[in-house]
Short mmCIF file of C-alpha atoms in Angstrom, two decimals:
data_model
loop_
_atom_site.label_atom_id
_atom_site.label_comp_id
_atom_site.label_asym_id
_atom_site.label_seq_id
_atom_site.Cartn_x
_atom_site.Cartn_y
_atom_site.Cartn_z
CA MET A 1 -8.23 -4.72 7.19
CA THR A 2 -6.51 -7.65 8.81
CA ARG A 3 -5.25 -10.67 6.96
CA VAL A 4 -6.68 -13.59 8.91
CA THR A 5 -4.28 -16.44 9.62
CA ARG A 6 -5.78 -19.60 8.21
CA SER A 7 -5.32 -23.15 9.46
CA VAL A 8 -3.91 -25.46 6.83
CA VAL A 9 -3.04 -29.13 6.52
CA ALA A 10 0.59 -29.96 5.78
CA ALA A 11 1.35 -31.62 2.47
CA GLY A 12 4.42 -33.81 2.39
CA VAL A 13 5.99 -32.63 -0.85
CA ALA A 14 8.99 -30.43 -1.62
CA VAL A 15 8.59 -26.79 -2.62
CA LEU A 16 7.70 -26.56 -6.28
CA ALA A 17 7.17 -23.68 -8.63
CA LEU A 18 5.76 -25.56 -11.56
CA PRO A 19 2.79 -24.25 -13.54
CA LEU A 20 0.45 -26.66 -15.23
CA PRO A 21 0.95 -27.10 -18.99
CA LEU A 22 -0.53 -24.28 -21.05
CA ALA A 23 -2.76 -24.83 -24.02
CA LEU A 24 -1.00 -25.33 -27.33
CA GLY A 25 -0.27 -22.02 -29.00
CA SER A 26 -0.88 -19.93 -25.86
CA SER A 27 1.56 -17.28 -24.69
CA ALA A 28 3.41 -18.35 -21.55
CA PRO A 29 3.72 -15.84 -18.68
CA THR A 30 7.10 -14.08 -18.42
CA GLY A 31 8.89 -11.91 -15.86
CA LYS A 32 9.36 -12.40 -12.14
CA ILE A 33 6.93 -12.47 -9.25
CA ALA A 34 7.86 -11.16 -5.81
CA PHE A 35 5.79 -12.49 -2.90
CA VAL A 36 5.81 -13.30 0.81
CA ARG A 37 7.00 -16.79 1.73
CA ASP A 38 5.68 -17.39 5.23
CA PRO A 39 6.34 -20.59 7.21
CA LEU A 40 3.63 -21.57 9.67
CA CYS A 41 4.35 -22.90 13.16
CA LYS A 42 2.42 -25.67 14.87
CA GLN A 43 0.61 -24.43 17.97
CA GLY A 44 -1.88 -25.80 20.47
CA GLN A 45 -2.25 -28.92 22.56
CA ALA A 46 -2.34 -32.49 21.32
CA GLY A 47 -5.43 -33.11 19.28
CA HIS A 48 -6.08 -29.41 18.80
CA LYS A 49 -3.00 -28.24 16.93
CA THR A 50 -3.17 -25.53 14.29
CA TRP A 51 -0.64 -23.92 12.00
CA ASN A 52 -0.23 -20.18 12.55
CA GLU A 53 2.03 -17.37 11.40
CA CYS A 54 5.22 -17.41 13.47
CA GLY A 55 6.93 -14.17 12.46
CA LYS A 56 9.52 -15.52 10.06
CA GLY A 57 8.08 -14.60 6.66
CA GLU A 58 10.48 -13.41 3.96
CA ILE A 59 10.28 -11.65 0.61
CA ALA A 60 11.05 -14.06 -2.22
CA VAL A 61 10.92 -14.12 -6.02
CA VAL A 62 10.13 -16.79 -8.59
CA SER A 63 9.98 -16.80 -12.36
CA ALA A 64 6.46 -16.29 -13.69
CA GLY A 65 6.99 -19.41 -15.78
CA GLY A 66 7.96 -21.51 -12.78
CA GLY A 67 11.38 -22.34 -11.35
CA ARG A 68 13.45 -22.13 -8.20
CA ILE A 69 12.41 -19.76 -5.41
CA LYS A 70 15.00 -17.17 -4.34
CA ILE A 71 14.63 -15.68 -0.87
CA LEU A 72 15.72 -12.04 -0.71
CA THR A 73 15.34 -11.15 2.99
CA HIS A 74 16.84 -13.09 5.88
CA ASP A 75 15.91 -11.94 9.39
CA SER A 76 13.66 -12.63 12.38
CA VAL A 77 10.64 -10.52 11.32
CA THR A 78 7.96 -10.99 8.69
CA GLU A 79 8.33 -8.50 5.85
CA ASN A 80 5.25 -7.78 3.80
CA ASP A 81 3.85 -6.19 0.66
CA PRO A 82 6.70 -6.40 -1.88
CA VAL A 83 6.15 -4.05 -4.83
CA TRP A 84 8.35 -3.75 -7.92
CA SER A 85 9.54 -0.33 -9.03
CA PRO A 86 8.40 0.66 -12.56
CA ASP A 87 11.86 -0.02 -14.02
CA GLY A 88 12.03 -3.46 -12.39
CA LYS A 89 15.30 -2.66 -10.62
CA ARG A 90 14.04 -2.29 -7.04
CA ILE A 91 11.48 -3.78 -4.68
CA ALA A 92 9.83 -1.71 -1.95
CA PHE A 93 8.44 -3.57 1.05
CA ILE A 94 7.32 -3.14 4.66
CA ARG A 95 9.52 -4.27 7.53
CA PRO A 96 8.22 -4.34 11.13
CA LYS A 97 10.14 -2.46 13.81
CA PRO A 98 9.56 -3.39 17.46
CA HIS A 99 7.78 -0.88 19.70
CA THR A 100 7.05 1.62 16.92
CA SER A 101 5.60 1.98 13.45
CA ASP A 102 6.57 -0.44 10.69
CA GLN A 103 8.88 1.13 8.12
CA ILE A 104 9.10 1.23 4.32
CA TRP A 105 12.28 -0.31 2.95
CA VAL A 106 13.68 -0.78 -0.53
CA MET A 107 16.21 -3.20 -2.00
CA ASP A 108 17.71 -4.01 -5.37
CA ALA A 109 15.92 -6.68 -7.39
CA ASN A 110 18.47 -9.31 -6.32
CA GLY A 111 17.99 -8.55 -2.62
CA THR A 112 21.12 -6.44 -2.09
CA HIS A 113 21.41 -2.88 -0.74
CA GLN A 114 18.46 -3.14 1.64
CA ARG A 115 17.82 0.23 3.25
CA ALA A 116 15.03 2.05 5.10
CA LEU A 117 13.19 4.87 3.34
CA THR A 118 11.15 6.02 6.35
CA LYS A 119 11.58 6.77 10.04
CA LEU A 120 7.91 6.80 10.92
CA GLY A 121 7.09 7.36 14.58
CA THR A 122 3.72 8.19 16.08
CA LYS A 123 2.41 10.20 13.08
CA PRO A 124 1.59 8.39 10.89
CA GLN A 125 1.67 4.78 12.08
CA LEU A 126 2.20 2.02 9.52
CA PHE A 127 1.29 -1.56 10.33
CA GLY A 128 1.65 -3.16 6.91
CA ALA A 129 2.04 -6.74 8.09
CA ASP A 130 -1.58 -6.70 9.28
CA LEU A 131 -3.16 -4.97 6.29
CA GLU A 132 -4.11 -5.49 2.72
CA PRO A 133 -1.30 -4.33 0.39
CA ALA A 134 -0.30 -0.82 1.44
CA LEU A 135 2.39 0.34 -1.04
CA SER A 136 2.48 1.48 -4.68
CA TRP A 137 5.14 3.25 -6.77
CA SER A 138 4.37 6.27 -8.93
CA PRO A 139 4.91 5.55 -12.66
CA ASP A 140 8.09 7.68 -12.69
CA GLY A 141 9.54 5.84 -9.69
CA LYS A 142 10.01 9.06 -7.71
CA SER A 143 7.28 8.52 -5.13
CA ILE A 144 5.59 5.74 -3.18
CA VAL A 145 2.00 6.07 -1.98
CA PHE A 146 1.10 4.13 1.15
CA SER A 147 -1.73 3.82 3.67
CA ALA A 148 -1.25 4.30 7.40
CA PHE A 149 -3.06 5.32 10.57
CA PRO A 150 -2.92 9.07 11.28
CA THR A 151 -1.52 8.56 14.80
CA ASP A 152 -0.51 5.87 17.25
CA GLN A 153 -4.05 6.15 18.63
CA GLY A 154 -5.47 4.64 15.45
CA GLY A 155 -8.39 6.22 13.61
CA ASN A 156 -9.27 5.73 9.95
CA GLU A 157 -6.31 4.96 7.72
CA GLN A 158 -5.35 7.61 5.16
CA LEU A 159 -3.03 7.84 2.15
CA TYR A 160 0.46 9.37 2.26
CA ARG A 161 3.07 10.11 -0.40
CA LEU A 162 6.75 9.31 0.23
CA GLY A 163 9.45 11.01 -1.83
CA VAL A 164 11.94 8.22 -2.59
CA ARG A 165 14.93 10.62 -2.70
CA SER A 166 13.81 13.33 -0.30
CA ARG A 167 12.26 10.84 2.18
CA LYS A 168 9.56 13.49 2.77
CA VAL A 169 6.11 12.17 3.78
CA THR A 170 2.99 14.13 2.76
CA GLN A 171 -0.61 13.28 3.64
CA LEU A 172 -2.86 12.92 0.58
CA THR A 173 -6.31 12.15 2.01
CA ASP A 174 -8.47 12.97 4.99
CA ALA A 175 -11.42 10.86 3.94
CA ALA A 176 -14.26 9.99 6.29
CA SER A 177 -14.37 6.61 4.53
CA GLY A 178 -10.74 5.97 5.39
CA ALA A 179 -8.27 4.93 2.70
CA THR A 180 -6.14 1.82 2.28
CA ASN A 181 -4.73 -0.47 -0.44
CA PRO A 182 -3.57 2.40 -2.76
CA VAL A 183 -2.53 1.54 -6.32
CA TRP A 184 -1.12 4.14 -8.72
CA SER A 185 -2.38 3.80 -12.30
CA PRO A 186 0.41 3.22 -14.87
CA ASP A 187 -0.61 6.38 -16.76
CA GLY A 188 -0.24 8.40 -13.55
CA LYS A 189 -3.75 9.90 -13.65
CA TRP A 190 -5.25 8.08 -10.68
CA ILE A 191 -4.55 6.43 -7.38
CA ALA A 192 -7.18 3.79 -6.76
CA PHE A 193 -7.81 2.92 -3.13
CA VAL A 194 -10.26 1.11 -0.90
CA GLY A 195 -12.29 2.77 1.83
CA SER A 196 -11.19 1.23 5.13
CA VAL A 197 -14.71 1.65 6.53
CA ALA A 198 -17.37 -0.85 5.31
CA PRO A 199 -18.54 -1.57 2.64
CA ASP A 200 -14.95 -1.39 1.25
CA ARG A 201 -15.80 0.78 -1.73
CA ILE A 202 -13.19 1.53 -4.39
CA TYR A 203 -12.34 5.18 -4.99
CA LEU A 204 -10.18 7.10 -7.45
CA LEU A 205 -7.93 9.94 -6.27
CA ALA A 206 -6.39 12.47 -8.69
CA PRO A 207 -2.79 12.90 -7.40
CA ARG A 208 -2.51 16.51 -8.58
CA THR A 209 -5.85 17.90 -7.37
CA HIS A 210 -6.51 15.41 -4.55
CA ARG A 211 -10.11 15.13 -5.75
CA THR A 212 -11.75 11.80 -5.01
CA HIS A 213 -14.77 9.96 -6.37
CA ALA A 214 -16.20 6.49 -5.91
CA LEU A 215 -16.18 4.06 -8.81
CA LYS A 216 -19.64 3.30 -10.15
CA THR A 217 -21.03 0.41 -12.15
CA ARG A 218 -23.06 0.96 -15.31
CA LYS A 219 -26.20 0.88 -13.15
CA GLY A 220 -24.82 3.49 -10.77
CA ALA A 221 -23.99 1.31 -7.76
CA SER A 222 -20.60 1.80 -6.08
CA VAL A 223 -17.93 -0.80 -6.81
CA ALA A 224 -16.82 -2.74 -3.71
CA GLY A 225 -13.73 -4.89 -3.38
CA LEU A 226 -10.27 -5.46 -1.90
CA GLY A 227 -6.73 -6.10 -3.11
CA ILE A 228 -7.00 -3.92 -6.22
CA ALA A 229 -4.52 -3.81 -9.13
CA TRP A 230 -4.37 -1.76 -12.36
CA SER A 231 -3.91 -3.31 -15.78
CA PRO A 232 -0.87 -1.93 -17.67
CA ASP A 233 -3.13 0.12 -19.97
CA SER A 234 -4.87 1.75 -16.96
CA LYS A 235 -8.25 0.67 -18.32
CA ARG A 236 -9.11 -2.18 -15.95
CA LEU A 237 -8.93 -2.98 -12.25
CA ALA A 238 -8.58 -6.50 -10.90
CA TYR A 239 -9.62 -7.10 -7.29
CA ASN A 240 -11.29 -9.39 -4.79
CA ALA A 241 -15.08 -8.99 -5.01
CA LYS A 242 -16.76 -11.10 -2.31
CA GLY A 243 -14.00 -13.70 -2.60
CA LYS A 244 -13.84 -13.85 -6.41
CA VAL A 245 -11.10 -12.27 -8.51
CA VAL A 246 -12.81 -9.98 -11.00
CA ALA A 247 -11.73 -7.42 -13.62
CA PHE A 248 -13.65 -4.14 -13.82
CA ASP A 249 -13.56 -2.20 -17.11
CA LEU A 250 -13.55 1.52 -16.30
CA THR A 251 -14.88 2.47 -19.74
CA SER A 252 -17.86 0.12 -19.97
CA ARG A 253 -18.18 -0.12 -16.17
CA THR A 254 -18.75 -3.86 -16.44
CA PHE A 255 -17.22 -6.87 -14.70
CA GLY A 256 -15.62 -10.13 -15.78
CA THR A 257 -14.75 -12.99 -13.42
CA LEU A 258 -11.14 -14.21 -13.55
CA ALA A 259 -11.20 -16.81 -10.76
CA GLY A 260 -13.71 -18.21 -8.30
CA GLN A 261 -11.51 -17.52 -5.27
CA GLY A 262 -8.52 -15.28 -4.64
CA ASP A 263 -7.04 -12.03 -3.36
CA SER A 264 -4.22 -9.50 -3.97
CA PRO A 265 -4.04 -9.72 -7.78
CA SER A 266 -1.18 -8.28 -9.85
CA TRP A 267 -1.02 -7.90 -13.65
CA SER A 268 1.79 -9.07 -15.91
CA GLU A 269 3.64 -6.33 -17.78
CA ASP A 270 1.98 -7.24 -21.07
CA GLY A 271 -1.50 -7.34 -19.49
CA GLY A 272 -2.05 -10.93 -20.56
CA TRP A 273 -1.96 -12.56 -17.12
CA VAL A 274 -2.96 -11.94 -13.51
CA VAL A 275 -1.28 -13.55 -10.50
CA PHE A 276 -3.07 -13.73 -7.14
CA ASP A 277 -2.99 -15.63 -3.86
CA SER A 278 -5.59 -18.29 -3.19
CA GLY A 279 -5.77 -20.80 -0.37
CA ASP A 280 -2.32 -19.72 0.91
CA HIS A 281 -0.58 -20.31 -2.41
CA LEU A 282 -0.19 -18.49 -5.73
CA LYS A 283 -2.13 -18.92 -8.96
CA GLU A 284 -2.03 -17.37 -12.42
CA VAL A 285 -4.86 -16.81 -14.87
CA ARG A 286 -5.12 -15.17 -18.28
CA ALA A 287 -6.81 -11.78 -18.42
CA ASP A 288 -9.80 -13.43 -20.12
CA GLY A 289 -10.26 -15.90 -17.24
CA SER A 290 -8.76 -18.94 -18.99
CA GLY A 291 -5.59 -20.93 -18.27
CA LEU A 292 -5.92 -20.94 -14.48
CA HIS A 293 -3.06 -22.82 -12.78
CA SER A 294 -1.00 -22.90 -9.57
CA ILE A 295 2.64 -21.84 -9.56
CA LEU A 296 3.60 -22.60 -5.94
CA ARG A 297 2.66 -25.62 -3.87
CA PHE A 298 2.95 -26.52 -0.20
CA ASP A 299 5.91 -28.38 1.31
CA SER A 300 6.17 -30.53 4.42
CA ARG A 301 7.03 -27.51 6.62
CA THR A 302 3.66 -25.97 5.79
CA MET A 303 4.15 -22.67 4.02
CA ARG A 304 1.78 -20.00 2.85
CA TYR A 305 2.48 -17.69 -0.06
CA TYR A 306 0.74 -14.35 -0.53
CA ALA A 307 0.94 -10.68 -1.64
CA PRO A 308 2.32 -11.35 -5.14
CA SER A 309 3.71 -8.52 -7.28
CA TRP A 310 4.49 -9.08 -10.95
CA GLY A 311 7.66 -7.37 -12.17
#
């Protein structure tokens, strides 16, 4: 599931992280948001120039309430998919490695002590920079589930579990539908994932039994979407449904629209807000669909911001 590089028009303003004013009496979002800050390079001939990814994206953080951006990684590759640990002390992410599989890394919340957790070779092969979000921590912080190709020859992606201390990698699925974008529920009962073969259906995997079933709506149709995220109470899933950000209630099996356009949502710790990327920048919205506002804006160097994770 590739993330398509989009052409954008430069805006001549400095980097800002300023949310729009909230309604009087509303609860302001709190915490920090990790995301990918990716500068775009101008390419093409005169009159036909576009702005494309140039391999220099970094993991950064910003206060959920707005403020100064802090860049945590500083190198010549584009890291991807930052994900906060349950205790908020670490961030796991994917770092490309030339001529082999990408690797899963982890760092402290302030960007220090960056170290590799995997030494993936030909089996499995992880290419996180080209995929929808591929990492998720277990609620106890002892494991990370990720999606990867079974071999260097490709095939349908499957889910794997990484022991954070042992560094042991175990395959969890062998699904004909493929499996990507895994997200561990906060109560630990489920790993939600997306089938990597069309029509991108959402499935639930029981980590202990490895049993899998497709999510169904109240009318029985399978739920389809991308970029899924659990609410803190493990009762709702937010995701991209045909371009819209929606919330699916697993009890009533009904939907609610949060935003007209967006991808890669992530819930605030209190469940009151959802952050997502939209049009190459980040937006926040209340869990009831109100209070939509941008928190990051373009600068003159033409940036894109994506893959947010609320910690």
